[in-house]
Short mmCIF file of C-alpha atoms and ligand atoms in Angstrom, two decimals:
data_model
loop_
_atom_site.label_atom_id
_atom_site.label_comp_id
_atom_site.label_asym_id
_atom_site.label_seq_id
_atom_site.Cartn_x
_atom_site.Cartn_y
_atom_site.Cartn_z
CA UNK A 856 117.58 126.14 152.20
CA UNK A 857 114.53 125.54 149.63
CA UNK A 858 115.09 122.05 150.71
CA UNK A 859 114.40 122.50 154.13
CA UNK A 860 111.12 124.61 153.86
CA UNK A 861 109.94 122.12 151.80
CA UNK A 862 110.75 118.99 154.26
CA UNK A 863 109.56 121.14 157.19
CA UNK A 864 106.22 121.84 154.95
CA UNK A 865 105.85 118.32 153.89
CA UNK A 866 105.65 117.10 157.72
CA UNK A 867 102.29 119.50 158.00
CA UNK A 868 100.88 117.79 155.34
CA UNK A 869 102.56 119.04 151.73
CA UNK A 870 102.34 122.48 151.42
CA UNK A 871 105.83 122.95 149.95
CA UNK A 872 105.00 125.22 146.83
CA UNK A 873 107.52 127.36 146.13
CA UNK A 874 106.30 128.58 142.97
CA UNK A 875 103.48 131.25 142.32
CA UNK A 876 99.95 130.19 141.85
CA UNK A 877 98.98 129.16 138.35
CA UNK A 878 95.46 129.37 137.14
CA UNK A 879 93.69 126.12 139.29
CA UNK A 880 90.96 125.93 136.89
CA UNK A 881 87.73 124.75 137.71
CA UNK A 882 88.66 123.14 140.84
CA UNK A 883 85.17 120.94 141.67
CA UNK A 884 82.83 122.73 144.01
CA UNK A 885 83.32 121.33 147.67
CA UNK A 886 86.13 119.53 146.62
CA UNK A 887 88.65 120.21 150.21
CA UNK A 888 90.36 123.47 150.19
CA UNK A 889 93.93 122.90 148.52
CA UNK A 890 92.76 119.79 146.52
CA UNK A 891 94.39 121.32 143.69
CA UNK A 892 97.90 122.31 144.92
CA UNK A 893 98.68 125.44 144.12
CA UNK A 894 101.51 125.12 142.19
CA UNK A 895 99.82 122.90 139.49
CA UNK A 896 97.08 123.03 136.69
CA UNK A 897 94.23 120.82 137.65
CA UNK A 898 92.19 121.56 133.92
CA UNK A 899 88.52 121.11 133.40
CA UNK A 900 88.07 118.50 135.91
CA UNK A 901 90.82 116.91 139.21
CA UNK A 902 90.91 114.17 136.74
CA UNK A 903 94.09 116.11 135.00
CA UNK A 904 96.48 117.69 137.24
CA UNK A 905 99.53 119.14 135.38
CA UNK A 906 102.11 120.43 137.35
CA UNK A 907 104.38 122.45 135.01
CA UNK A 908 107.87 124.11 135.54
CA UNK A 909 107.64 124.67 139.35
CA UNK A 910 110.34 124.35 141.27
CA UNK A 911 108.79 121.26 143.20
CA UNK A 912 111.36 119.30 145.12
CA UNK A 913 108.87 116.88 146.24
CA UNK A 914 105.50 115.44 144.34
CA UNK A 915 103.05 117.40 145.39
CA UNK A 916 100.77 116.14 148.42
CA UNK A 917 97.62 118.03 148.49
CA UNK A 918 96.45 115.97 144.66
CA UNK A 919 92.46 115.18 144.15
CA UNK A 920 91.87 112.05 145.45
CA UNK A 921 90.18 111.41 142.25
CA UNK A 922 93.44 111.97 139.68
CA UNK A 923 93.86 110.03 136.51
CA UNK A 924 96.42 111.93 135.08
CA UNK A 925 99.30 113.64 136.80
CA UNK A 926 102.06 115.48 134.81
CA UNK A 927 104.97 116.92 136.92
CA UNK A 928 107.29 118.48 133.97
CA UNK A 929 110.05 120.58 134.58
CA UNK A 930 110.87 120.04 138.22
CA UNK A 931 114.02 119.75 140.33
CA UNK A 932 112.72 116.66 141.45
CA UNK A 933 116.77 114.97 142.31
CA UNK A 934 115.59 111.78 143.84
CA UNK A 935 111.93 109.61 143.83
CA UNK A 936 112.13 108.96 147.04
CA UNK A 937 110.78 105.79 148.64
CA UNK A 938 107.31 105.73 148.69
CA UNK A 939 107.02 109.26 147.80
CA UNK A 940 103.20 109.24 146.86
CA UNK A 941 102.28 106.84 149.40
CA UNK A 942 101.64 109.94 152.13
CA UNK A 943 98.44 110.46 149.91
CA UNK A 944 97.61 107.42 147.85
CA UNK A 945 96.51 108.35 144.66
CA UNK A 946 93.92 104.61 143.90
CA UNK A 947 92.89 106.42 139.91
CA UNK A 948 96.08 107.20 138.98
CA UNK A 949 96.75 105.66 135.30
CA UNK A 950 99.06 108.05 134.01
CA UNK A 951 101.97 109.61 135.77
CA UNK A 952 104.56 112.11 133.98
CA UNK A 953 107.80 113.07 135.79
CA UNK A 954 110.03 114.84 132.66
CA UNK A 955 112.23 116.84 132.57
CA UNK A 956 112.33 116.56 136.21
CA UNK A 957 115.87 115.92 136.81
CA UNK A 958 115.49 112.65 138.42
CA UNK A 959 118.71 110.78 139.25
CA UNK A 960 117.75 108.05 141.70
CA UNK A 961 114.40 106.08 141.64
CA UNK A 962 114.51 103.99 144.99
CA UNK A 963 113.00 101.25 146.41
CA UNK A 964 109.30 100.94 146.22
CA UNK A 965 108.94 104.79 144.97
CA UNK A 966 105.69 104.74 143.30
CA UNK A 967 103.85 103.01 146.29
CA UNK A 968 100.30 104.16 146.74
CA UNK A 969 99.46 104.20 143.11
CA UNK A 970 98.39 101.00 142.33
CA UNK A 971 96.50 101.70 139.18
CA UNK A 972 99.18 103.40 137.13
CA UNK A 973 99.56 101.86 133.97
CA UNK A 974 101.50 104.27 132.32
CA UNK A 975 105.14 106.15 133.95
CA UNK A 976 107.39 108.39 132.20
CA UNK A 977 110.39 108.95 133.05
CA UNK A 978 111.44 110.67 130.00
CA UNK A 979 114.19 113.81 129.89
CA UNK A 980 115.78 112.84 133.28
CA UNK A 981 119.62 112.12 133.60
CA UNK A 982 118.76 108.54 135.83
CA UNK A 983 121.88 107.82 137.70
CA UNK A 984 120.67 105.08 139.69
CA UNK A 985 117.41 102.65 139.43
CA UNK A 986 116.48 100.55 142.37
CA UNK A 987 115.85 96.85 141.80
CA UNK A 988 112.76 97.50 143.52
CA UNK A 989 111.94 101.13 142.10
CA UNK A 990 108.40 99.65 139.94
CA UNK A 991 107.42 97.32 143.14
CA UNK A 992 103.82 97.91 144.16
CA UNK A 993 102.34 98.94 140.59
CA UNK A 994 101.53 95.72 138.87
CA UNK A 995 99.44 96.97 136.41
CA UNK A 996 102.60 99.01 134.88
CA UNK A 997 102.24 98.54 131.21
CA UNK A 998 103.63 101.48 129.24
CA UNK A 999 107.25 102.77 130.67
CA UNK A 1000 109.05 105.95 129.03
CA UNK A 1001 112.53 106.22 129.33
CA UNK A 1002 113.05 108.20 126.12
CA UNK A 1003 116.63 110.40 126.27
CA UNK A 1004 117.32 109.16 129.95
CA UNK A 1005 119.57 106.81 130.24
CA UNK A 1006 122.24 108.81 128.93
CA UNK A 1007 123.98 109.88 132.49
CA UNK A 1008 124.56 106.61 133.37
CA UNK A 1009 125.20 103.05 131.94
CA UNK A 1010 121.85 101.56 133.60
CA UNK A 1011 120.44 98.61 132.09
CA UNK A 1012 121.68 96.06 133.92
CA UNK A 1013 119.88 98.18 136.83
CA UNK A 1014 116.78 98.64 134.62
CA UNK A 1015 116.71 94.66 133.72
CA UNK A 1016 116.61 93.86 137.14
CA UNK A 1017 113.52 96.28 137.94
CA UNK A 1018 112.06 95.39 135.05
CA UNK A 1019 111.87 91.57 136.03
CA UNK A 1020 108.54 91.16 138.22
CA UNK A 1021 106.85 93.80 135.34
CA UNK A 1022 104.75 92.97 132.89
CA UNK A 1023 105.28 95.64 130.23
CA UNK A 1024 103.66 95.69 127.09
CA UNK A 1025 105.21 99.34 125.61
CA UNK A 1026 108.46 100.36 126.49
CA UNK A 1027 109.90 103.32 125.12
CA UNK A 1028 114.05 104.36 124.73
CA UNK A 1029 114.03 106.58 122.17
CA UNK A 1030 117.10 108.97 121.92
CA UNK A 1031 118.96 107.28 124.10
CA UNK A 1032 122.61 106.57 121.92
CA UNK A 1033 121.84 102.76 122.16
CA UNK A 1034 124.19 100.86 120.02
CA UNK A 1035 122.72 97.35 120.25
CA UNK A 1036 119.54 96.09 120.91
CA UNK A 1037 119.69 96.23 124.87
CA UNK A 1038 118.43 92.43 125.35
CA UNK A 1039 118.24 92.14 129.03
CA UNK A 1040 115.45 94.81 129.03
CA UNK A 1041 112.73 92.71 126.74
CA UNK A 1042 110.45 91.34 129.35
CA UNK A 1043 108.36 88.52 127.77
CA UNK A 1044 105.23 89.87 126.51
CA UNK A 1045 106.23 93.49 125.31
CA UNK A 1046 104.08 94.13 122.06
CA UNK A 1047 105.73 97.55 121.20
CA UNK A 1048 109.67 98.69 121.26
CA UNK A 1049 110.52 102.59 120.33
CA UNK A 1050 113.99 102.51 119.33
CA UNK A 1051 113.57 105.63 117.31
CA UNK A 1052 116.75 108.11 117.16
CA UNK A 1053 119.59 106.00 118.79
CA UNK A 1054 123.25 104.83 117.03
CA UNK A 1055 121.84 101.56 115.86
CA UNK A 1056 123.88 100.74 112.79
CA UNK A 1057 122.33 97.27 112.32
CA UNK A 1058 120.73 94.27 114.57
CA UNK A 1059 122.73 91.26 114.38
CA UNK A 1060 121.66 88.01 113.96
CA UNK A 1061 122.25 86.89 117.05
CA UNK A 1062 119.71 89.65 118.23
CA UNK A 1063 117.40 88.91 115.59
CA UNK A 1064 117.07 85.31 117.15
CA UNK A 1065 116.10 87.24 120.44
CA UNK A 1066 113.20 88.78 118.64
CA UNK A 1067 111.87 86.00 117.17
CA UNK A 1068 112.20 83.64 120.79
CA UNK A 1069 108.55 82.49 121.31
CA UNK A 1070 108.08 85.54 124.32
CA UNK A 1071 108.64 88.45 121.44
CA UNK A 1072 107.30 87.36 118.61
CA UNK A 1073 104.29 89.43 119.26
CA UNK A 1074 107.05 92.26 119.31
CA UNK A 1075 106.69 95.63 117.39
CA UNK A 1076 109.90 97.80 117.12
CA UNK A 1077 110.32 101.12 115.85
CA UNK A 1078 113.95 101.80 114.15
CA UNK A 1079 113.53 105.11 112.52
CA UNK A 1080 116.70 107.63 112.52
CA UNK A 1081 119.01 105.55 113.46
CA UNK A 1082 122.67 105.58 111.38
CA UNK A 1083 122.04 102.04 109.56
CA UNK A 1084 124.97 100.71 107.50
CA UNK A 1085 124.26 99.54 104.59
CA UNK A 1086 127.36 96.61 104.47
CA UNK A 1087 127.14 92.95 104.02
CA UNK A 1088 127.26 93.25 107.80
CA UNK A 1089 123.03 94.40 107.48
CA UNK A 1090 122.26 91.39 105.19
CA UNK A 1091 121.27 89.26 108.72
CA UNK A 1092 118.89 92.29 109.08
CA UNK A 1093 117.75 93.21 105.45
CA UNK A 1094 116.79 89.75 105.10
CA UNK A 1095 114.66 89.66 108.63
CA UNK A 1096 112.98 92.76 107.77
CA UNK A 1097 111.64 92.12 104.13
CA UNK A 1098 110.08 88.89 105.65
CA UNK A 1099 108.83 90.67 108.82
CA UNK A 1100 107.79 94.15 107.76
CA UNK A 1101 104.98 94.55 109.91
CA UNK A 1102 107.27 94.18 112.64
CA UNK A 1103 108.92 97.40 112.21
CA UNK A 1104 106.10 99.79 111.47
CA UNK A 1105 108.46 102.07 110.17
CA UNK A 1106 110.01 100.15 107.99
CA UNK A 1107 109.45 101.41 104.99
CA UNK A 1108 110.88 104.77 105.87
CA UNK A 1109 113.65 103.33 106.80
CA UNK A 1110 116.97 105.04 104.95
CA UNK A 1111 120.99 104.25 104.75
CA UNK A 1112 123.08 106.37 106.58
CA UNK A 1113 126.81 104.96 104.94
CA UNK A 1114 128.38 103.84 103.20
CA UNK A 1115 128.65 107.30 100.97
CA UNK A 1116 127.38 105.50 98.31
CA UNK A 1117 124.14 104.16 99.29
CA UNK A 1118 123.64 107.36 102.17
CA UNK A 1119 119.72 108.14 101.59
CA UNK A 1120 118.81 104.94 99.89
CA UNK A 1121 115.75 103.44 101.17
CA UNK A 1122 116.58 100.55 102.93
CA UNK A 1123 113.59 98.00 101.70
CA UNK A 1124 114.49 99.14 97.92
CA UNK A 1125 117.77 96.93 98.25
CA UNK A 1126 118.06 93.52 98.17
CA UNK A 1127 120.41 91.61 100.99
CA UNK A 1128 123.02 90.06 98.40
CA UNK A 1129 123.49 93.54 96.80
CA UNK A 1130 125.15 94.77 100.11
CA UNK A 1131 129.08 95.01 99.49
CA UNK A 1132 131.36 95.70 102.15
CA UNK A 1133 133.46 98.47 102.27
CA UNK A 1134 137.52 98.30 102.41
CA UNK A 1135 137.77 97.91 105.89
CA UNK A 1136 136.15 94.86 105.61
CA UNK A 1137 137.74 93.59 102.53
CA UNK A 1138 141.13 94.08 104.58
CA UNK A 1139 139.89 90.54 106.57
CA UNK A 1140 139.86 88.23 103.18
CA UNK A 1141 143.52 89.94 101.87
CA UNK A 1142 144.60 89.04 105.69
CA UNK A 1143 143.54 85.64 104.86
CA UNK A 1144 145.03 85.33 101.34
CA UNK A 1145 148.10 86.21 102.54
CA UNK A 1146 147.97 83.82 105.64
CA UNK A 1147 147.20 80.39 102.89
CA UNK A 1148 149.49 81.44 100.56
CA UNK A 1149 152.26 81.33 103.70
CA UNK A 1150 151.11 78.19 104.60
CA UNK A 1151 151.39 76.64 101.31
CA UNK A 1152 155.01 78.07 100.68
CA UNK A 1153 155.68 75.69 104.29
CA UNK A 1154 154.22 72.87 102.60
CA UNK A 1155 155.93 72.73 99.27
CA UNK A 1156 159.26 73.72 101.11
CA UNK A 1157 158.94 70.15 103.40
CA UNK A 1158 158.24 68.52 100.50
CA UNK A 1159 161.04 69.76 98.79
CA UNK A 1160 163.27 68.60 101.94
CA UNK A 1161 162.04 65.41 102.15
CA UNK A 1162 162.31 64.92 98.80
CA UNK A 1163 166.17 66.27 98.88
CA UNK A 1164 166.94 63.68 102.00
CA UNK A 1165 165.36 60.64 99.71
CA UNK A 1166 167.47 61.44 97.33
CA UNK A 1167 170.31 61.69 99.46
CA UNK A 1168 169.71 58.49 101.01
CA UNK A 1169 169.57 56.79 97.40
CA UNK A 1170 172.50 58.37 96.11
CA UNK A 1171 174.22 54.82 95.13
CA UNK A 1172 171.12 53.46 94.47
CA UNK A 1173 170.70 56.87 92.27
CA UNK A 1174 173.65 56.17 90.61
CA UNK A 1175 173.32 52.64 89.75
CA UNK A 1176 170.20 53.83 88.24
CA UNK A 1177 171.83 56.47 86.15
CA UNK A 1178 174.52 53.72 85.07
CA UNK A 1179 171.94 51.83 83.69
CA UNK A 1180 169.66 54.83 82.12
CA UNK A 1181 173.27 55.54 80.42
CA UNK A 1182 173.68 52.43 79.19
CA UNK A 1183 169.59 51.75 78.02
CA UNK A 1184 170.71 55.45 76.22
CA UNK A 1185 173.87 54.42 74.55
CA UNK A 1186 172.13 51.10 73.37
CA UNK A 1187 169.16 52.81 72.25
CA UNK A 1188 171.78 55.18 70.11
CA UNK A 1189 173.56 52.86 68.85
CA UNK A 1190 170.12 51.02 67.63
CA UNK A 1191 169.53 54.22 65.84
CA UNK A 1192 172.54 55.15 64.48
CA UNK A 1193 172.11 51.63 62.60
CA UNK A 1194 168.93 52.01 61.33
CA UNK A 1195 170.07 55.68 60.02
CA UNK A 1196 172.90 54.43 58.07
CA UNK A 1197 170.49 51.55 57.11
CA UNK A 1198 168.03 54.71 55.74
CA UNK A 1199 170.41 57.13 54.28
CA UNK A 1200 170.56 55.25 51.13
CA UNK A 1201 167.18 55.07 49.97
CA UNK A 1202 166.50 58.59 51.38
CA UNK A 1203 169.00 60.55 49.66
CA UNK A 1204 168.05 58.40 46.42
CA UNK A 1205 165.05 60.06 46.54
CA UNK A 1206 166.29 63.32 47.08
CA UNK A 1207 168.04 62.96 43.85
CA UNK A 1208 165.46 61.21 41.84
CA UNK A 1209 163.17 64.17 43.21
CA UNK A 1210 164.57 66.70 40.89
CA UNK A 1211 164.30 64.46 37.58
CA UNK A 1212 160.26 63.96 37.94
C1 NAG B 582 94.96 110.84 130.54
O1 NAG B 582 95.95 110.39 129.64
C2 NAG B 582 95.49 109.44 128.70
C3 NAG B 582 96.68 108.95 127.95
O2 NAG B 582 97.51 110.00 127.55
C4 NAG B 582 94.46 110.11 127.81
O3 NAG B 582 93.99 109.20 126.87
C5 NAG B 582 93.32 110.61 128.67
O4 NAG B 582 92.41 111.32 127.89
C6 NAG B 582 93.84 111.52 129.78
N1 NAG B 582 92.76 111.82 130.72
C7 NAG B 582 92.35 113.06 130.95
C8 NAG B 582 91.26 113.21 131.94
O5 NAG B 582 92.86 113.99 130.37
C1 NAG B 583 118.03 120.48 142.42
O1 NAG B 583 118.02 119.89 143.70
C2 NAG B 583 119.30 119.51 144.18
C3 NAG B 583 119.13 118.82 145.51
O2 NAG B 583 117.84 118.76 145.92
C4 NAG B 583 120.16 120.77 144.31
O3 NAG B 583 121.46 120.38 144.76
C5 NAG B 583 120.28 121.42 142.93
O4 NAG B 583 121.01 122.63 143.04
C6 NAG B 583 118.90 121.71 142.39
N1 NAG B 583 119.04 122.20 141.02
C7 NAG B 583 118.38 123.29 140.59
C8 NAG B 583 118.62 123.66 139.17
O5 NAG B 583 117.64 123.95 141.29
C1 NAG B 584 109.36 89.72 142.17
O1 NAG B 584 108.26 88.93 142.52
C2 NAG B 584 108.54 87.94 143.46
C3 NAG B 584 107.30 87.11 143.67
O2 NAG B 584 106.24 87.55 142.90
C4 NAG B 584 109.00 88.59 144.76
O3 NAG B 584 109.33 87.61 145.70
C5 NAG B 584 110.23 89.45 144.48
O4 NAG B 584 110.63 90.14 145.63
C6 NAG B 584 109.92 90.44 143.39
N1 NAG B 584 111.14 91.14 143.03
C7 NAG B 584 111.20 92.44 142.93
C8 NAG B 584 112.51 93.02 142.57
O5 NAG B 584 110.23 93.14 143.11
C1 NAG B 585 117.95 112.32 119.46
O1 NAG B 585 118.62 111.95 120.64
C2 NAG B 585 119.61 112.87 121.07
C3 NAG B 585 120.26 112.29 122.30
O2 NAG B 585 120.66 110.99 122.09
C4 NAG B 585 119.01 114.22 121.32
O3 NAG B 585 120.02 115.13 121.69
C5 NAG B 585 118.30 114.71 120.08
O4 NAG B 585 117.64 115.92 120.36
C6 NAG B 585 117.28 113.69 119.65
N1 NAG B 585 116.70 114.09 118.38
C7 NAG B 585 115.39 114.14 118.19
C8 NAG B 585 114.94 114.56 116.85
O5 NAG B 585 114.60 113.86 119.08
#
């Protein structure tokens, strides 16, 4: 029903406001009547409207045509429609707020009629959906906040795609339960990365090679409270960071969450070869052990059989062979029987004489 007043209001020109009045401060003299909607703040100057926890289904209309900043927090705002500002094109407008809004769905072409924002957040909204063309028609888009809203929904295969034609130089996904660097959403050209308070436990080193592609060199990324592990798996990372630590600015606060051991331990106080690995991993090597030492019971068992066959197949030869070994034997015994008797004389002459010195 709330829905309907405020579609039937916004076909008279946006006069949804469901809300009560709060405070329009210092609305400029002779500015049009309604230039600050009544359900928002517009503070010293139209220059600043904040709209705060209205129940606003719709942005409002009726906005100073002279806005820089618009805040709209604490809405019920479901779906940014298409062109949902473009009924009253906002040219100032740098800054744009929407959270907390409970956006789902960002559509096709939704911020039309802002074509100076440079700075859109989107922050504290369960996004469900993002159009491929949601950011079309604000090309000077440099700063995008999606901090703690892309947890409804996996979106950033959607986001990559609307991301494409921008040209971002901040993007923010803070809180957001990221466990890997999300790749496809690093437009060539960002300067500055908030990863703070996701479940990063390390970057790889194939995503280290992302960062340092020529586009992202110039890349900044912020890594604080996230549940690092502190395994040989990190040395990839350890190793990248010491050499690029004013890529991270907060590197040096940087802390181990696991293993129990090394939980707290400031992460640029260790060095990358002191990282063990934990059992888990040490179960991969025993695996492996166990697999070679198989392999090389096979091989000493052919060997054996082959050399079991060769001797079968030589059996006369074998025989022959121990007929003459015999015989070399018996001659050689006989050779020293001879010289023995030969010796026993003189020896046992001196075991007599031995007694008489
Ligand atoms: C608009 O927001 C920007 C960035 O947050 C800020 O620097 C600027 O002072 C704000 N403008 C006004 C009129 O409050
Ligand atoms: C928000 O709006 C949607 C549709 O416009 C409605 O179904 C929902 O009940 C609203 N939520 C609140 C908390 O008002
Ligand atoms: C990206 O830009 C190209 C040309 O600049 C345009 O043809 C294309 O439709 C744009 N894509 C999106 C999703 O806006
Ligand atoms: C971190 O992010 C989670 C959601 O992923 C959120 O619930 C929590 O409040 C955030 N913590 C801080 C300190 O912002």
């Amino acid at each position: 029903m709330a829905r309907r007043q405020v579609r039937a209001a916004g076909s008279r020109g946006w006069l949804p406001w469901l809300g009560f009045a709060l405070l329009p401060l210092a609305v400029t003299p002779g500015a049009p009547p309604g230039s600050c909607p009544s359900a928002c703040y517009c503070v010293a100057t139209p220059e600043l409207v904040q709209c705060r926890y209205e129940r606003l289904e719709e942005p409002p209309g009726e906005l100073p045509l002279t806005v820089h900043n618009l805040s709209i927090v604490g809405s019920n705002l479901s779906v940014l429609h298409r062109a949902a500002f473009a009924a009253r094109p906002l040219p100032d407008l740098r800054l744009l707020r929407l959270h907390h809004d409970n956006i789902q769905t960002v559509e096709d072409m939704a911020l039309q009629g802002l074509p100076a924002l440079r700075t859109l957040d989107l922050s504290h909204n369960p996004l469900q959906s993002v159009a491929a063309g949601a950011f079309a028609g604000v090309p000077l888009l440099r700063t995008l906040q999606l901090n703690q809203a892309l947890l409804a929904a996996p979106l950033e295969d959607q986001l990559a795609l609307a991301l494409r034609n921008l040209s971002l130089r901040r993007l923010e996904l803070a809180g957001n339960a990221l466990r890997a660097l999300p790749t496809a959403l690093l437009p060539a050209g960002l300067e500055e990365l908030d990863l703070h308070n996701n479940s990063l436990q390390r970057l790889a080193a194939s995503e280290l090679r992302i960062l340092d592609a020529p586009g992202l060199r110039g890349l900044r990324l912020t890594l604080g409270n996230n549940p690092l592990s502190c395994d040989c798996a990190l040395r990839p990372f350890l190793a990248w960071l010491r050499a690029a630590t004013t890529r991270v600015p907060d590197a040096r606060s940087l802390r181990c969450s696991g293993p129990p051991a090394l939980r707290g331990a400031v992460l640029l106080r260790l060095r990358p070869e002191g990282l063990a690995c934990t059992g888990e991993e040490d179960g991969e090597p025993g695996q492996l052990e166990t697999a070679s030492y198989v392999f090389f019971g096979i091989v000493l068992a052919l060997i054996g059989i082959v050399f079991l066959m060769v001797l079968y197949l030589n059996r006369r030869g074998i025989k022959r062979w121990l007929h003459n070994l015999r015989e070399a034997c018996r001659d050689q015994m006989e050779g020293y029987h001879y010289r023995y008797e030969q010796d026993a004389d003189p020896r046992r002459a001196s075991a007599i004489d031995t007694p008489g010195l």
